[in-house]
CSV table of C-alpha atoms and ligand atoms in Angstrom, one decimal:
chain,number,residue,atom,x,y,z
A,1,MET,CA,0.0,0.0,0.0
A,2,THR,CA,1.3,3.5,-0.8
A,3,ALA,CA,2.1,5.5,2.3
A,4,GLN,CA,-0.1,8.5,3.0
A,5,ARG,CA,2.8,10.8,3.7
A,6,PRO,CA,6.6,10.9,2.9
A,7,GLN,CA,8.6,8.2,4.6
A,8,PRO,CA,12.3,8.5,5.6
A,9,ARG,CA,14.6,5.7,4.3
A,10,PRO,CA,14.9,2.6,6.5
A,11,GLY,CA,17.2,3.3,9.4
A,12,VAL,CA,16.4,6.9,9.9
A,13,LEU,CA,13.7,6.4,12.5
A,14,ASP,CA,15.9,3.9,14.4
A,15,ILE,CA,18.3,6.7,15.2
A,16,GLU,CA,18.3,8.0,18.8
A,17,ALA,CA,18.9,11.7,18.1
A,18,TYR,CA,22.1,13.1,19.4
A,19,VAL,CA,21.8,14.3,23.0
A,20,PRO,CA,24.0,17.4,23.6
A,21,GLY,CA,25.3,18.3,27.0
A,22,LYS,CA,23.2,20.6,29.2
A,23,SER,CA,23.9,24.3,28.9
A,24,THR,CA,21.4,25.9,31.4
A,25,ALA,CA,20.5,25.5,35.0
A,26,PRO,CA,17.2,27.1,35.7
A,27,GLY,CA,17.2,29.6,38.6
A,28,VAL,CA,21.0,29.6,39.1
A,29,ALA,CA,22.9,32.8,38.7
A,30,LYS,CA,26.3,31.5,37.7
A,31,VAL,CA,26.6,28.5,35.5
A,32,TYR,CA,29.8,26.4,35.0
A,33,LYS,CA,29.4,24.5,31.8
A,34,LEU,CA,31.6,21.5,31.9
A,35,SER,CA,29.3,19.4,29.7
A,36,ALA,CA,30.6,19.8,26.2
A,37,ASN,CA,34.5,19.6,26.3
A,38,GLU,CA,34.9,23.2,25.4
A,39,THR,CA,38.1,25.0,26.2
A,40,PRO,CA,38.1,27.1,29.4
A,41,LEU,CA,40.6,29.5,27.7
A,42,GLY,CA,38.4,30.5,24.9
A,43,ALA,CA,39.6,31.1,21.3
A,44,SER,CA,42.9,32.8,20.6
A,45,PRO,CA,42.3,36.6,20.6
A,46,LYS,CA,44.0,36.6,17.2
A,47,ALA,CA,41.3,34.2,15.9
A,48,VAL,CA,38.6,36.5,17.3
A,49,GLU,CA,40.1,39.4,15.5
A,50,ALA,CA,40.4,37.5,12.3
A,51,TYR,CA,36.7,36.5,12.6
A,52,ARG,CA,35.7,40.2,13.2
A,53,ASN,CA,37.6,41.3,10.1
A,54,VAL,CA,35.5,39.1,7.9
A,55,ALA,CA,32.4,41.1,8.9
A,56,ALA,CA,32.8,43.5,5.9
A,57,HIS,CA,32.6,40.5,3.5
A,58,LEU,CA,29.6,38.6,4.7
A,59,HIS,CA,27.9,39.1,1.3
A,60,ASP,CA,30.6,37.1,-0.5
A,61,TYR,CA,30.5,33.3,-0.8
A,62,PRO,CA,33.4,31.6,0.8
A,63,GLU,CA,36.2,30.1,-1.4
A,64,GLY,CA,34.6,26.7,-1.9
A,65,SER,CA,37.6,24.4,-1.3
A,66,SER,CA,38.8,26.1,1.9
A,67,ARG,CA,42.2,26.4,0.2
A,68,ALA,CA,43.7,28.9,2.6
A,69,MET,CA,42.7,26.7,5.5
A,70,ARG,CA,44.0,23.6,3.9
A,71,GLU,CA,47.3,25.3,3.1
A,72,ALA,CA,47.7,26.5,6.7
A,73,ILE,CA,47.0,23.0,8.0
A,74,GLY,CA,49.5,21.6,5.4
A,75,ARG,CA,52.2,24.1,6.7
A,76,ALA,CA,51.5,23.3,10.4
A,77,TYR,CA,51.6,19.5,10.0
A,78,GLY,CA,53.8,19.0,6.9
A,79,LEU,CA,50.9,17.6,4.9
A,80,ASP,CA,49.9,17.9,1.2
A,81,PRO,CA,46.9,20.3,1.2
A,82,ALA,CA,45.5,18.3,-1.8
A,83,ARG,CA,44.9,15.4,0.6
A,84,ILE,CA,43.0,17.6,3.2
A,85,ILE,CA,39.4,18.4,3.1
A,86,CYS,CA,37.6,20.8,5.5
A,87,GLY,CA,34.1,20.4,6.9
A,88,ALA,CA,31.5,22.3,9.0
A,89,GLY,CA,32.9,20.6,12.1
A,90,SER,CA,34.3,17.1,12.0
A,91,ASP,CA,30.6,15.9,12.3
A,92,ASP,CA,30.2,17.1,8.7
A,93,LEU,CA,33.1,14.9,7.5
A,94,LEU,CA,31.9,11.9,9.5
A,95,ASN,CA,28.5,12.2,7.8
A,96,LEU,CA,30.1,12.6,4.4
A,97,LEU,CA,32.3,9.6,4.9
A,98,ALA,CA,29.3,7.5,5.8
A,99,ARG,CA,27.3,8.8,2.8
A,100,ALA,CA,30.1,8.0,0.4
A,101,TYR,CA,31.1,4.6,1.7
A,102,LEU,CA,28.0,3.0,3.2
A,103,ALA,CA,24.9,1.6,1.5
A,104,ASP,CA,21.8,-0.3,2.5
A,105,GLY,CA,22.7,-3.5,4.3
A,106,ASP,CA,26.4,-2.6,4.9
A,107,GLU,CA,27.9,-2.8,8.4
A,108,ALA,CA,30.0,-0.2,10.2
A,109,ILE,CA,31.8,-1.2,13.4
A,110,TYR,CA,32.3,1.2,16.3
A,111,THR,CA,32.8,0.6,20.0
A,112,LYS,CA,30.3,0.2,22.8
A,113,HIS,CA,31.1,3.6,24.4
A,114,GLY,CA,32.3,5.2,21.2
A,115,PHE,CA,31.3,8.7,20.1
A,116,SER,CA,27.5,8.6,19.4
A,117,VAL,CA,27.7,10.2,16.0
A,118,TYR,CA,29.0,7.0,14.5
A,119,PRO,CA,25.8,4.9,14.9
A,120,ILE,CA,23.8,8.0,13.9
A,121,VAL,CA,25.6,8.5,10.5
A,122,THR,CA,25.6,4.8,9.9
A,123,LEU,CA,21.8,4.4,10.4
A,124,GLY,CA,21.2,7.5,8.4
A,125,CYS,CA,22.7,5.7,5.3
A,126,GLY,CA,20.6,2.6,5.8
A,127,ALA,CA,23.6,0.6,7.1
A,128,LYS,CA,23.9,-1.3,10.4
A,129,PRO,CA,26.0,0.0,13.3
A,130,VAL,CA,27.8,-2.9,15.1
A,131,ALA,CA,29.1,-2.2,18.5
A,132,ALA,CA,32.3,-3.9,19.7
A,133,ALA,CA,32.9,-4.6,23.3
A,134,GLU,CA,35.5,-2.5,25.1
A,135,LYS,CA,38.1,-3.5,27.7
A,136,ASN,CA,38.4,-1.1,30.7
A,137,PHE,CA,36.4,1.4,28.7
A,138,THR,CA,39.0,1.3,25.9
A,139,ALA,CA,38.5,0.2,22.3
A,140,ASP,CA,40.0,-3.2,21.8
A,141,THR,CA,41.6,-4.4,18.5
A,142,ASP,CA,40.6,-8.1,18.9
A,143,GLU,CA,37.0,-7.3,19.9
A,144,ILE,CA,36.7,-5.1,16.8
A,145,LEU,CA,38.2,-7.7,14.5
A,146,LYS,CA,35.9,-10.4,15.8
A,147,LEU,CA,33.0,-8.4,14.3
A,148,VAL,CA,34.3,-8.0,10.8
A,149,THR,CA,32.1,-9.8,8.2
A,150,PRO,CA,31.8,-9.7,4.4
A,151,LYS,CA,29.3,-6.8,5.0
A,152,THR,CA,31.8,-4.6,6.9
A,153,ARG,CA,32.6,-1.4,5.1
A,154,MET,CA,33.9,1.0,7.8
A,155,VAL,CA,35.4,1.0,11.3
A,156,PHE,CA,35.1,4.1,13.4
A,157,ILE,CA,37.4,4.7,16.4
A,158,ALA,CA,37.7,7.9,18.4
A,159,ASN,CA,41.3,8.2,19.6
A,160,PRO,CA,41.1,9.4,22.4
A,161,ASN,CA,37.5,8.4,22.7
A,162,ASN,CA,34.7,10.7,23.9
A,163,PRO,CA,33.2,10.1,26.5
A,164,THR,CA,35.7,7.7,28.1
A,165,GLY,CA,38.9,9.7,27.6
A,166,THR,CA,40.8,6.4,26.9
A,167,TYR,CA,43.1,5.9,23.9
A,168,MET,CA,44.5,3.1,21.8
A,169,PRO,CA,48.3,3.1,21.6
A,170,PHE,CA,49.6,3.6,18.1
A,171,ASP,CA,50.9,0.0,17.9
A,172,GLU,CA,47.3,-1.2,18.5
A,173,VAL,CA,45.8,1.1,15.9
A,174,LYS,CA,48.4,-0.2,13.4
A,175,ARG,CA,47.6,-3.8,14.3
A,176,LEU,CA,43.9,-3.1,13.8
A,177,HIS,CA,44.6,-1.6,10.4
A,178,ARG,CA,46.9,-4.4,9.4
A,179,GLU,CA,44.3,-7.0,10.1
A,180,LEU,CA,41.4,-5.3,8.4
A,181,PRO,CA,40.5,-6.2,4.8
A,182,LYS,CA,41.9,-3.6,2.4
A,183,HIS,CA,38.4,-2.5,1.2
A,184,VAL,CA,37.3,-1.6,4.8
A,185,LEU,CA,37.7,2.1,5.6
A,186,LEU,CA,39.3,2.8,9.0
A,187,VAL,CA,38.2,6.2,10.3
A,188,ILE,CA,40.4,7.6,13.1
A,189,ASP,CA,38.6,10.4,14.8
A,190,ALA,CA,41.3,12.4,16.5
A,191,ALA,CA,39.2,15.3,17.9
A,192,TYR,CA,41.2,15.4,21.1
A,193,ALA,CA,44.7,14.6,19.6
A,194,GLU,CA,46.2,18.0,20.6
A,195,TYR,CA,45.6,17.3,24.3
A,196,VAL,CA,47.3,13.9,24.3
A,197,ARG,CA,50.7,13.6,26.1
A,198,ARG,CA,51.6,10.0,25.8
A,199,ASN,CA,54.7,8.5,24.1
A,200,ASP,CA,52.8,5.6,22.6
A,201,TYR,CA,50.1,7.8,20.9
A,202,GLU,CA,50.0,9.0,17.3
A,203,SER,CA,47.0,10.7,15.8
A,204,GLY,CA,47.0,8.6,12.6
A,205,ILE,CA,48.9,10.8,10.2
A,206,GLU,CA,51.5,8.2,9.5
A,207,LEU,CA,48.9,5.5,8.7
A,208,VAL,CA,47.0,7.8,6.4
A,209,ALA,CA,50.1,8.9,4.6
A,210,THR,CA,51.0,5.4,3.6
A,211,ASN,CA,47.7,3.6,3.1
A,212,GLU,CA,44.6,3.7,0.8
A,213,ASN,CA,42.0,2.8,3.4
A,214,VAL,CA,42.6,5.1,6.4
A,215,VAL,CA,41.4,8.6,7.1
A,216,MET,CA,41.9,10.9,10.1
A,217,THR,CA,39.4,13.6,11.2
A,218,ARG,CA,40.3,16.6,13.4
A,219,THR,CA,38.4,19.5,14.8
A,220,PHE,CA,38.8,23.2,15.7
A,221,SER,CA,36.0,22.9,18.3
A,222,LYS,CA,38.2,21.6,21.2
A,223,ILE,CA,41.7,23.0,21.9
A,224,TYR,CA,41.3,25.8,19.4
A,225,GLY,CA,38.0,27.0,21.0
A,226,LEU,CA,36.1,27.5,17.8
A,227,ALA,CA,33.1,25.2,18.4
A,228,ALA,CA,30.6,27.8,17.5
A,229,LEU,CA,32.1,28.4,14.0
A,230,ARG,CA,31.9,24.7,13.0
A,231,LEU,CA,35.3,23.8,11.5
A,232,GLY,CA,36.9,20.4,11.1
A,233,TRP,CA,39.3,18.7,8.7
A,234,MET,CA,40.2,15.3,7.3
A,235,TYR,CA,43.4,14.0,6.0
A,236,GLY,CA,43.0,11.1,3.6
A,237,PRO,CA,44.2,9.3,0.5
A,238,GLU,CA,43.6,11.2,-2.7
A,239,HIS,CA,40.9,8.8,-3.9
A,240,ILE,CA,38.8,9.3,-0.7
A,241,VAL,CA,39.3,13.1,-0.8
A,242,ALA,CA,38.1,13.1,-4.4
A,243,ALA,CA,35.0,11.1,-3.5
A,244,ILE,CA,34.1,13.4,-0.5
A,245,ASN,CA,34.7,16.5,-2.6
A,246,ARG,CA,32.0,15.3,-5.0
A,247,ILE,CA,29.3,15.1,-2.3
A,248,ARG,CA,30.1,17.8,0.2
A,249,GLY,CA,28.2,21.1,0.1
A,250,PRO,CA,29.9,23.4,-2.4
A,251,PHE,CA,30.5,26.0,0.3
A,252,ASN,CA,30.4,23.7,3.4
A,253,VAL,CA,32.9,25.9,5.4
A,254,THR,CA,32.2,29.6,6.1
A,255,SER,CA,34.8,32.4,5.5
A,256,PRO,CA,34.6,33.5,9.2
A,257,ALA,CA,35.5,29.9,10.2
A,258,VAL,CA,38.5,29.8,7.8
A,259,ALA,CA,39.8,33.2,8.9
A,260,ALA,CA,39.5,32.3,12.6
A,261,GLY,CA,40.8,28.8,12.0
A,262,ILE,CA,44.0,30.0,10.3
A,263,ALA,CA,44.7,32.5,13.0
A,264,ALA,CA,44.0,29.9,15.7
A,265,LEU,CA,46.3,27.4,14.1
A,266,GLU,CA,49.1,29.9,13.8
A,267,ASP,CA,48.8,31.2,17.4
A,268,THR,CA,50.8,28.3,18.8
A,269,ALA,CA,51.5,30.1,22.1
A,270,HIS,CA,47.7,30.1,22.8
A,271,THR,CA,47.4,26.4,22.0
A,272,GLU,CA,50.4,25.6,24.2
A,273,LYS,CA,48.8,27.5,27.0
A,274,ALA,CA,45.6,25.5,26.6
A,275,ARG,CA,47.6,22.3,26.5
A,276,ALA,CA,49.5,23.2,29.7
A,277,HIS,CA,46.4,24.2,31.5
A,278,ASN,CA,44.8,20.9,30.6
A,279,GLU,CA,47.8,18.9,31.7
A,280,THR,CA,47.8,20.5,35.2
A,281,TRP,CA,44.1,20.4,35.8
A,282,LEU,CA,43.4,17.0,34.3
A,283,ALA,CA,45.9,15.5,36.8
A,284,TRP,CA,44.5,17.5,39.6
A,285,LEU,CA,40.9,16.5,38.9
A,286,THR,CA,41.7,12.9,38.5
A,287,GLU,CA,43.4,12.9,41.9
A,288,GLU,CA,41.0,15.0,43.8
A,289,VAL,CA,37.8,13.3,42.5
A,290,GLY,CA,39.5,9.9,43.1
A,291,LYS,CA,40.0,10.9,46.8
A,292,LEU,CA,36.2,11.2,47.2
A,293,GLY,CA,35.7,7.4,46.8
A,294,ILE,CA,34.4,7.7,43.2
A,295,THR,CA,36.3,6.1,40.4
A,296,VAL,CA,37.8,8.2,37.6
A,297,THR,CA,38.8,6.5,34.4
A,298,PRO,CA,42.3,7.8,33.4
A,299,SER,CA,41.9,10.2,30.6
A,300,ALA,CA,44.2,11.4,27.8
A,301,ALA,CA,41.8,14.1,26.7
A,302,ASN,CA,40.3,17.3,28.2
A,303,PHE,CA,37.6,15.6,30.3
A,304,VAL,CA,37.2,12.8,32.9
A,305,LEU,CA,34.7,10.0,33.1
A,306,ILE,CA,33.5,9.8,36.7
A,307,HIS,CA,31.8,6.6,37.9
A,308,PHE,CA,29.2,6.9,40.8
A,309,PRO,CA,28.0,4.1,43.1
A,310,ASP,CA,24.6,2.4,42.8
A,311,THR,CA,23.7,3.5,46.4
A,312,PRO,CA,20.4,5.4,46.4
A,313,GLY,CA,21.1,9.1,46.9
A,314,LYS,CA,24.6,8.8,45.5
A,315,THR,CA,24.0,7.7,41.9
A,316,ALA,CA,25.1,9.6,38.8
A,317,LYS,CA,21.5,10.8,38.4
A,318,ASP,CA,21.5,12.2,41.9
A,319,ALA,CA,24.9,13.8,41.4
A,320,ASP,CA,23.8,15.4,38.2
A,321,ALA,CA,20.7,16.9,39.9
A,322,PHE,CA,22.8,18.1,42.9
A,323,LEU,CA,25.5,19.7,40.8
A,324,THR,CA,23.0,21.3,38.4
A,325,SER,CA,21.2,22.9,41.3
A,326,ARG,CA,24.5,24.7,41.9
A,327,GLY,CA,25.1,25.7,38.3
A,328,ILE,CA,27.7,23.0,37.7
A,329,LEU,CA,26.8,21.2,34.5
A,330,LEU,CA,28.3,17.8,33.7
A,331,ARG,CA,27.4,15.4,30.9
A,332,ALA,CA,24.9,12.6,31.7
A,333,LEU,CA,25.8,9.5,29.7
A,334,GLY,CA,22.7,7.4,29.5
A,335,SER,CA,22.9,7.6,25.7
A,336,TYR,CA,26.4,6.1,25.9
A,337,HIS,CA,25.4,3.0,28.0
A,338,LEU,CA,27.0,4.6,31.0
A,339,PRO,CA,24.1,5.5,33.2
A,340,ASN,CA,26.2,5.3,36.3
A,341,ALA,CA,28.8,7.9,35.1
A,342,LEU,CA,29.1,11.6,34.4
A,343,ARG,CA,31.6,13.2,32.1
A,344,MET,CA,33.3,16.4,33.3
A,345,THR,CA,35.3,18.7,31.1
A,346,VAL,CA,38.5,20.2,32.5
A,347,GLY,CA,37.4,23.8,33.2
A,348,SER,CA,38.9,27.0,34.5
A,349,GLU,CA,40.7,26.8,37.9
A,350,GLU,CA,37.6,28.3,39.5
A,351,ALA,CA,35.2,25.9,37.9
A,352,ASN,CA,37.4,22.9,38.7
A,353,ARG,CA,37.7,23.8,42.4
A,354,ILE,CA,34.0,24.6,42.7
A,355,ALA,CA,33.0,21.3,41.1
A,356,VAL,CA,35.3,19.2,43.3
A,357,LYS,CA,34.1,21.0,46.4
A,358,ALA,CA,30.5,20.3,45.4
A,359,LEU,CA,31.2,16.7,44.6
A,360,ALA,CA,32.9,16.3,48.0
A,361,GLU,CA,29.7,17.7,49.6
A,362,PHE,CA,27.6,15.4,47.5
A,363,MET,CA,29.6,12.4,48.6
A,364,GLY,CA,29.4,13.5,52.3
A,365,LYS,CA,33.2,14.0,52.5
A,366,LYS,CA,33.1,17.6,53.7
B,401,PLP,C1,35.2,12.2,19.4
B,401,PLP,C2,34.6,13.3,18.7
B,401,PLP,N1,34.5,13.4,17.4
B,401,PLP,C3,34.0,14.5,16.8
B,401,PLP,C4,33.3,15.5,17.5
B,401,PLP,C5,32.6,16.5,16.7
B,401,PLP,O1,33.3,17.7,16.7
B,401,PLP,P1,32.9,18.9,15.8
B,401,PLP,O2,32.6,20.0,16.6
B,401,PLP,O3,34.2,19.1,15.0
B,401,PLP,O4,31.8,18.5,14.9
B,401,PLP,C6,33.3,15.4,18.9
B,401,PLP,C7,32.6,16.5,19.6
B,401,PLP,O5,32.3,16.3,20.8
B,401,PLP,C8,34.0,14.3,19.5
B,401,PLP,O6,33.9,14.2,20.8
C-alpha cells in the first residue's frame, strides 16, 4: 500500500537523536558549563580578531575548497593540502564519509562507548552499526576484528575516545589496520589529539600517509576554541578526498571559520597555554575526584569519566541533579550506555575547584 505521507529511508527512524550536554541551570545565577568539552581558555584573541575582520565580506561566498585553511594545515603538519578536506565541524566529515562509503545492508563497526555520531551517521545511510565490546572502557583491537564480516565497510574509532577519555596506543591502531581487509575504511577520529601527552600515541597521520584505506578527522572545536564556528578537517588518501569532494556542500565551510581557523592554528602560544592548563588540571581533577571514593577512568583528553556508586542518593543521576542545582553542568551519559557515570570537562581553575568542592559535599566528604 502506498504511504499517505513521505517516509524516511529505513534506518532513519531507528536513530536515537544526538543528546547534547546541558547548557542551562534554571534559577541559578552563575553556570559552570563542563558538559561539552569546550576549552576554558576560549579562542585565541587573534582568531577572534580575524573573525571580526570578515564582517565586511559577509555578502561574499566563501572560497569553496577552503584552500587557505588547507594550506595552513599543510604548513602546520607538513601535509599535502590536496589530501586535506575541510568540513563544517568534523561531524560534517563523518557524515560525508558514511554517505560516500555505506549503502543499505552494509555494516560499520564502532565501540560500545564510542562517540555517538558513528551509529547516527551509519543508520542515516541505511547501514547497520555494530558495537564492539571494550576492555576497561577502551577500544580493543581483537573485539573489533571479531565483528568483521563480508558486509563490513567501515570501522570508526575515536582516539582518544569521547566520553571515556581512553586511547589506543599507536601500535594497536596499526595492528587493527593491518588485520582489516583492504576494502574496509578505517576512520580515526582524533578530535582530542592536541591534548594527548603519551609517548605511545600517534593521531593517525603516519597511517593515512602510507595507506589507501585510512582517514583521520580533526576539529577546531576543542583545543582551538572555535566550536561555534563549526570547523573540522580530514586527512585522507587522494581517492577518498576526491569522493568526498563530489558530495560535500559546495560552500560547506564559512569564511569566518576559515579566517579564525588559520589565526587559531598559527597562534601556537595560545594552543600551548591550553595544553599546559589541561595537563595540570586533568591530573588535579583525576586525583581530587578519586580521593572522594568515586572512580575516575584515566583520561588522555580534556575531560574525565566519573563513575558513581549504585547507592540510592549517591547515583550519577542524583549527582547530576545536585550539581545542576549549583550551576555545575556535567554530561549525563545514558545515551552512551554509561548510566552510572558523568563526564566532566576540565574547566577553569575556578570551575574545577568549585566542582570538586560540590562533589565532596555530595559524597558526604566535607
Ligand atoms: C570524538 C569526537 N569526534 C567528533 C566530534 C565533533 O566535533 P565537531 O565540533 O568538529 O563536529 C566530537 C565532539 O564532541 C567528539 O567528541
